[in-house]
Coordinates of C-alpha atoms in Angstrom, one line a residue:
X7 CA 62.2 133.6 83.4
X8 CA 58.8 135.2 82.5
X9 CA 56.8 136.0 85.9
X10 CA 53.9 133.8 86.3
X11 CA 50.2 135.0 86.5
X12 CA 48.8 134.8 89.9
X13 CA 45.6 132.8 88.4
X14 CA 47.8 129.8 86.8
X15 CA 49.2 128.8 90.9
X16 CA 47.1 126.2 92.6
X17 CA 47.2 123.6 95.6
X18 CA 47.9 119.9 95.6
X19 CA 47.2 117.6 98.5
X20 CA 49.6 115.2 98.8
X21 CA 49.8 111.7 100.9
X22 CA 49.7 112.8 104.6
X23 CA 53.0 112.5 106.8
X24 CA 52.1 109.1 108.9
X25 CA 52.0 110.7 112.1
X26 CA 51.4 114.8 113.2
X27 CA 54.4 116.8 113.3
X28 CA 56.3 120.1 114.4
X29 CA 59.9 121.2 113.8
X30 CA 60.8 118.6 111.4
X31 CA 62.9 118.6 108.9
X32 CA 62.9 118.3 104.8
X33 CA 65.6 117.8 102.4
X34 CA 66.1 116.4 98.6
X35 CA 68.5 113.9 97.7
X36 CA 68.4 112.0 94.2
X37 CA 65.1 113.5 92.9
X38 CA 63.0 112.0 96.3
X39 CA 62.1 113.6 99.4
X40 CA 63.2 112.9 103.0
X41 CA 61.8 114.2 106.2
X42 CA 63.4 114.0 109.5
X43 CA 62.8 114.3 113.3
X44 CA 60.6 116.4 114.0
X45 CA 58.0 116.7 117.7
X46 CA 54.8 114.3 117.9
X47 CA 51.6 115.1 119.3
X48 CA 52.9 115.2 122.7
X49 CA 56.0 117.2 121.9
X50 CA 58.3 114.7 122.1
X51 CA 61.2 114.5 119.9
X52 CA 60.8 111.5 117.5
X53 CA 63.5 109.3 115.4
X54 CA 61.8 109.2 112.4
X55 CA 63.0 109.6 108.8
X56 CA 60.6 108.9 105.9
X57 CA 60.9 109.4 102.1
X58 CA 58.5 110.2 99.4
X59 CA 58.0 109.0 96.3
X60 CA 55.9 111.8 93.8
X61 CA 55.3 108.7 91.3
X62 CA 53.9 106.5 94.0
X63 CA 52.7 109.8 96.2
X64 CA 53.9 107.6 99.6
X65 CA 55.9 107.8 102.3
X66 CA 57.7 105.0 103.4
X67 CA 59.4 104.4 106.6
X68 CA 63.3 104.1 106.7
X69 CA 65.6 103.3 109.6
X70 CA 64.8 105.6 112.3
X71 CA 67.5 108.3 113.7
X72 CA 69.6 106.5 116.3
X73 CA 68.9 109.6 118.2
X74 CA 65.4 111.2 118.4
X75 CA 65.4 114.6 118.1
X76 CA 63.5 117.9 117.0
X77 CA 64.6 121.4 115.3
X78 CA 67.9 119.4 113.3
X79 CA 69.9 121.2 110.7
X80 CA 70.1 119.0 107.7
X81 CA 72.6 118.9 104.7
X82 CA 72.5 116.6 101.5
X83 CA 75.7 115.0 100.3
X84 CA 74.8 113.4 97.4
X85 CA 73.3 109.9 98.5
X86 CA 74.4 110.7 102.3
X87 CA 72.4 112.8 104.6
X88 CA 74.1 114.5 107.5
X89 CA 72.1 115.5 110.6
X90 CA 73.4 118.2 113.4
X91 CA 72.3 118.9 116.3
X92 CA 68.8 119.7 117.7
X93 CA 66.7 119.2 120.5
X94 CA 66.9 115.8 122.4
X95 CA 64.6 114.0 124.7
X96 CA 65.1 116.0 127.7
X97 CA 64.6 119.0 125.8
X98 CA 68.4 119.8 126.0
X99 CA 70.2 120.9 122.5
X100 CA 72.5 117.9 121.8
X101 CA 76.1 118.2 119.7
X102 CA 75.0 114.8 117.8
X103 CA 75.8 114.4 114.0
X104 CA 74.8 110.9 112.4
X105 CA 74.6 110.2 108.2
X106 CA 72.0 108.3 107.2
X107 CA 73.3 106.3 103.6
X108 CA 70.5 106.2 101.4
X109 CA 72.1 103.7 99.2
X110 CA 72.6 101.5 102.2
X111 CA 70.1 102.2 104.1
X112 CA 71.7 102.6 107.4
X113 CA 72.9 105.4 109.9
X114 CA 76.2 105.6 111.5
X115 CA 77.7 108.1 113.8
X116 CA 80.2 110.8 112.9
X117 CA 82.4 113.6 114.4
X118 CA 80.4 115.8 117.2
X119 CA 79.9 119.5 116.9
X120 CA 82.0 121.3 119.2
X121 CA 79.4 122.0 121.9
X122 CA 75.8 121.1 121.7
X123 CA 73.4 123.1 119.9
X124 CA 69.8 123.8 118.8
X125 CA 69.2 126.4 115.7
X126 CA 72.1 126.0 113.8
X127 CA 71.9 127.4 110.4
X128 CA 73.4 124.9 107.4
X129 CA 75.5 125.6 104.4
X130 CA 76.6 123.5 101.8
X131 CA 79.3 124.2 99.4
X132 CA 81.7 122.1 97.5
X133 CA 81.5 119.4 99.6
X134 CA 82.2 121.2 102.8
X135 CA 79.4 121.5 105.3
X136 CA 79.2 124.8 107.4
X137 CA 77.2 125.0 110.6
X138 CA 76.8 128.5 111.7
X139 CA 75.5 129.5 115.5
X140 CA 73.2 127.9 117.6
X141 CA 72.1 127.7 121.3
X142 CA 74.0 126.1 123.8
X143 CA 73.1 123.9 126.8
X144 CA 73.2 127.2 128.7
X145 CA 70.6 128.5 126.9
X146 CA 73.0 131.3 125.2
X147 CA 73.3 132.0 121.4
X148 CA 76.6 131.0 120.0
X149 CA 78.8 133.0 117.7
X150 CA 80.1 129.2 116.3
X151 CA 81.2 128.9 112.6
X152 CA 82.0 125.3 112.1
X153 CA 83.3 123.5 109.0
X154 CA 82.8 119.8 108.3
X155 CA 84.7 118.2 105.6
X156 CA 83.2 115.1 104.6
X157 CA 86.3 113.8 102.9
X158 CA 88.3 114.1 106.1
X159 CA 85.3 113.2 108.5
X160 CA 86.0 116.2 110.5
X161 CA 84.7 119.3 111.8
X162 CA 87.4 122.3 111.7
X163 CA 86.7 125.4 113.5
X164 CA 86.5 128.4 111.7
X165 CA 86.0 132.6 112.4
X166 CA 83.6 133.3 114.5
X167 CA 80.4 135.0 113.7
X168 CA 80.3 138.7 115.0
X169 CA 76.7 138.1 116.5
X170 CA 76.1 135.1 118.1
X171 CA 72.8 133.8 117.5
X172 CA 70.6 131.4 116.6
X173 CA 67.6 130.4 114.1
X174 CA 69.9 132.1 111.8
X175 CA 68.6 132.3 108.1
X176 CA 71.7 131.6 105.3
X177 CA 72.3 131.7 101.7
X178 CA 74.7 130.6 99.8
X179 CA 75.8 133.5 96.9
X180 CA 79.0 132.7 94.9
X181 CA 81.5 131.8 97.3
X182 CA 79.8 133.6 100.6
X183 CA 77.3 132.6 103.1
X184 CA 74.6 135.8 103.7
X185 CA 73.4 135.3 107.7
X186 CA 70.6 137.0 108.1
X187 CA 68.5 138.0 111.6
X188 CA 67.8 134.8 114.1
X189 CA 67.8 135.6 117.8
X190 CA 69.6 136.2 120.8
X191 CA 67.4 134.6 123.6
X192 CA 63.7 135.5 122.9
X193 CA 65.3 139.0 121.2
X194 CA 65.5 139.3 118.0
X195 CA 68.6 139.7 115.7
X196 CA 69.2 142.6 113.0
X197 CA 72.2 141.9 111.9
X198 CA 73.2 141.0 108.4
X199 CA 76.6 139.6 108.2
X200 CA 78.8 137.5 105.1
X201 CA 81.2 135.6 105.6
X202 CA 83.4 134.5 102.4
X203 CA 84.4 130.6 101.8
X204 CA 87.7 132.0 100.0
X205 CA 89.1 134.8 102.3
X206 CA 87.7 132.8 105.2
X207 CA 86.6 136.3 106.7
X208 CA 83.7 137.8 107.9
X209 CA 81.9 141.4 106.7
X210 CA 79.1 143.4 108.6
X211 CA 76.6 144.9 106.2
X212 CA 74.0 147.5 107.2
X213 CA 71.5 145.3 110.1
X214 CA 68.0 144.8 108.7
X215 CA 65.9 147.8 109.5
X216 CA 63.8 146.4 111.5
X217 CA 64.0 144.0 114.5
X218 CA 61.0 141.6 114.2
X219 CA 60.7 137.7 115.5
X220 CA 59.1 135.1 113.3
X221 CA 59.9 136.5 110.2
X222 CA 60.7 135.2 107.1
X223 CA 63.6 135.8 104.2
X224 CA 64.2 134.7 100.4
X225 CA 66.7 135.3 98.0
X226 CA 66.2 136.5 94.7
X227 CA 68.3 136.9 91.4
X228 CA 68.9 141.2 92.7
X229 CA 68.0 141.2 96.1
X230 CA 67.3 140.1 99.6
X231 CA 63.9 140.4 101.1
X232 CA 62.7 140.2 104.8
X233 CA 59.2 139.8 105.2
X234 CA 56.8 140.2 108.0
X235 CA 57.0 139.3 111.6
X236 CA 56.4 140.3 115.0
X237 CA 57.5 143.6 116.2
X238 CA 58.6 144.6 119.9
X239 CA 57.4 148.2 119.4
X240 CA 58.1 149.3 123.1
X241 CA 59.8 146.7 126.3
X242 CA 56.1 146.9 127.8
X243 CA 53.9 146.6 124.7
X244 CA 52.2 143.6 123.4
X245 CA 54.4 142.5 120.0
X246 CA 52.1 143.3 117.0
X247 CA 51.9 141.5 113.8
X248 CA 53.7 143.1 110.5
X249 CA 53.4 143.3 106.9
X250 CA 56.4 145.4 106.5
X251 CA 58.8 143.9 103.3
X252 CA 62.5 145.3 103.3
X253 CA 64.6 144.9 100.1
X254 CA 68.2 145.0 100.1
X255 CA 69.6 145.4 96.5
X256 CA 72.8 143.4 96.2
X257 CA 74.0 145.6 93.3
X258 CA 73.6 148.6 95.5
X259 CA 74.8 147.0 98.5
X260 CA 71.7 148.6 100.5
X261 CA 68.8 147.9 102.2
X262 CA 65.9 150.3 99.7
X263 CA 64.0 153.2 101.1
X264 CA 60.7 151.4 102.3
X265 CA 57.9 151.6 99.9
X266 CA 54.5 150.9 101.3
X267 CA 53.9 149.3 98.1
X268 CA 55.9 146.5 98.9
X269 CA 54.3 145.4 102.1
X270 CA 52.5 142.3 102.2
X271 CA 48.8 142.1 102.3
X272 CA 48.4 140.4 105.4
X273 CA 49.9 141.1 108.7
X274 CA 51.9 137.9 109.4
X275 CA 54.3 135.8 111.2
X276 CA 55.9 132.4 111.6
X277 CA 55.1 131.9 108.2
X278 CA 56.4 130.0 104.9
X279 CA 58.4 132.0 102.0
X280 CA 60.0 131.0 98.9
X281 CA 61.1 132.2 95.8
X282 CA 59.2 130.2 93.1
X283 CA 58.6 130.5 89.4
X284 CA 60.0 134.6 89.7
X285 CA 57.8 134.7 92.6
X286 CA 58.0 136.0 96.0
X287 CA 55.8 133.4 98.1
X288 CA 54.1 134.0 101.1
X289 CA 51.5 131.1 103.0
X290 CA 50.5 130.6 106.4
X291 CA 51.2 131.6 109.4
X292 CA 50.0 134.0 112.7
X293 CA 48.3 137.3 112.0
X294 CA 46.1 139.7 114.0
X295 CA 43.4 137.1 113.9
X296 CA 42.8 134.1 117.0
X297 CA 43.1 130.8 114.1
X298 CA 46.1 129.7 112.1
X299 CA 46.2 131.5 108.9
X300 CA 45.8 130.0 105.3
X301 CA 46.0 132.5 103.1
X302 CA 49.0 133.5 100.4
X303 CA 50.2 136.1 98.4
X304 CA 52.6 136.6 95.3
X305 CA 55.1 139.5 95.0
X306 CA 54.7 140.6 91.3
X307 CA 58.6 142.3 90.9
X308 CA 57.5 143.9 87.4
X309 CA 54.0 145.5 88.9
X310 CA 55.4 146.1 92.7
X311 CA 52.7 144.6 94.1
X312 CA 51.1 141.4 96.0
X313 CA 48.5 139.2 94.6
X314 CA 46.4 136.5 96.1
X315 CA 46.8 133.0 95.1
X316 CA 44.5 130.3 96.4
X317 CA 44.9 129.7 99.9
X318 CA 46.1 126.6 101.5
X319 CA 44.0 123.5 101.9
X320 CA 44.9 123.7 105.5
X321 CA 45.8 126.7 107.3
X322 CA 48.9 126.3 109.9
X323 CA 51.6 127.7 111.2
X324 CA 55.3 126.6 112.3
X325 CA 55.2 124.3 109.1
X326 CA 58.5 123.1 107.3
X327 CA 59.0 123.8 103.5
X328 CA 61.5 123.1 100.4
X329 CA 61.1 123.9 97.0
X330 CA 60.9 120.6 95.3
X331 CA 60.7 119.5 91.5
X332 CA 59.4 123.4 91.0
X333 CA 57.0 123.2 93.5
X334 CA 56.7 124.5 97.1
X335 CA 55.9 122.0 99.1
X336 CA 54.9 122.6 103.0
X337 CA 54.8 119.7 105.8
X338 CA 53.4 119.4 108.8
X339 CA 53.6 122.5 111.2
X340 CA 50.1 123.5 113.5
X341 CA 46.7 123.7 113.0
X342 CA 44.4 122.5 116.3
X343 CA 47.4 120.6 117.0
X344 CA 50.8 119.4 115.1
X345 CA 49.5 118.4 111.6
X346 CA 49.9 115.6 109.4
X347 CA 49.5 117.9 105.8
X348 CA 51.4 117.8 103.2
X349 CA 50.9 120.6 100.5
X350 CA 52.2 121.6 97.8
X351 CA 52.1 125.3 95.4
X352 CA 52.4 124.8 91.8
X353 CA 51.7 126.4 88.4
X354 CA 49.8 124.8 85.8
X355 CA 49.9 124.8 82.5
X356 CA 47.0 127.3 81.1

């Protein structure tokens, strides 16, 4: 795929979520988009599940969750949509699973996890549903790898990861699932570990190197990339915003000498990335500066550098995002307060 020029990217507003919202989230099923859960203006957990339609550009209202919640891990199954865990209404994690039919319109209840938890990271592959770490009702990470096969309606336990965490990020390579960083507590987590669907076994690669909160990662065709954060440079020291980028080559099997090159622009964290049209895609976030951030950047992997692209319509942090019909879409997330914006990233024609 030819590498897009940083002038042919622009914004589109889209119709605004119905109500202001935080931690919920997005997933595509049959060419629409769905939104679920997710914290109101008061920080309550909400039951709400809505759909867009790009023709119309609307959200409707579906059956709500029989089980509000915030922070759920989400995975499409064709027209089904299964929904794990998350934060409940007494701000506990919860071990809740319910599908939501979108042919019929209606949620039912399946299997539990095995203990209740917040910040479990999803993978989906050949119908099989893996649920990877989490926190607990005691407030510790979880070293949890759970399978759920939807033909037997059943989760199945599986190895354990080596580092419990949570707020894992995951992708899905062949026939392994690449864990990347999350936390331990309000610590963060370096290590990068695979496990592989096949061997059912788990490998430790070298640990990202550098610890940093609130950052972001993204998969390319060559490599892994984590991007920015906040940094706990000593235990007394105020955390300080980053624009480190560390590459790990997958053909290599190394994490690349750091090139200050490939740093970001901007100091950021909390922020949206995505890999779009060959791009590396950065938007949002906290920085060094007392608002919400709304600027973005472009990693151009021929040049080695980062471009500006037009910022966002409104700046936020914390938002949700998916790469939908080619386009990067961002919901909701904070600006004065939990937002009702919908965004999305795009490249036109000329």
């Amino acid at each position: 795929m030819a590498v897009a020029s940083a002038k042919t990217f622009q914004w589109q507003s889209l119709a605004p979520l119905p109500t202001g919202r935080v931690y919920c989230a997005p997933v595509e099923s049959g060419g629409q988009l769905y939104l679920i859960g997710g914290c109101d203006q008061t920080g309550t957990p909400t039951s709400s599940c809505e759909v867009y339609c790009p023709e119309a550009d609307q959200w409707t209202s579906l059956p709500p969750m029989p089980t509000a919640r915030a922070g759920v891990a989400v995975a499409a199954l064709g027209k089904r949509l299964l929904v794990i865990g998350g934060v409940g209404l007494h701000q506990r994690p919860l071990s809740t699973v319910e599908m939501y039919s979108v042919e019929e319109g209606r949620w039912e209840r399946r299997p539990s996890l095995r203990e209740a938890a917040m910040g479990v990271s999803i993978t989906v592959k050949d119908c099989r549903v893996y649920a990877a770490g989490g926190m607990g009702t005691t407030m510790f990470p979880q070293g949890l790898l759970q399978q759920y096969d939807t033909l037997k309606d059943v989760w199945l336990p599986l190895p354990a990861m080596p580092t419990p965490r949570y707020g894992a990020s995951t992708f899905l390579r062949g026939s392994k699932i690449h864990v990347f960083g999350g936390r331990q507590a309000k610590c963060p987590v370096a290590a990068y570990e695979v496990y592989d669907t096949e061997t059912r076994s788990w490998t430790k690669f070298p640990s990202i190197p550098g610890k940093r909160t609130f950052s972001s990662y993204v998969m390319t065709d060559t490599s892994f990339l984590s991007l920015g954060g906040l940094q706990q440079t000593h235990a007394y020291r105020r955390p300080k915003f980053v624009r480190t980028v560390e590459v790990f080559d997958i053909e290599q099997g190394g994490w690349m000498k750091n090139e200050r090159c490939l740093n970001m622009r901007k100091r950021r964290a909390d922020f949206v990335a995505a890999n779009l049209r060959g791009r590396v895609i950065v938007a949002g976030g906290l920085g060094n500066q007392p608002a919400v951030l709304g600027s973005v950047e472009a990693f151009h992997p021929v040049k080695k550098k980062w471009e500006s692209l037009p910022a966002m319509p409104t700046a936020r942090c914390t938002c949700s995002s998916l790469v939908f019909a080619n386009r990067l879409v961002v919901l909701g997330g904070v600006a004065q307060g939990p937002s009702r914006a919908v965004e999305a990233l795009y490249q036109s024609e000329s």
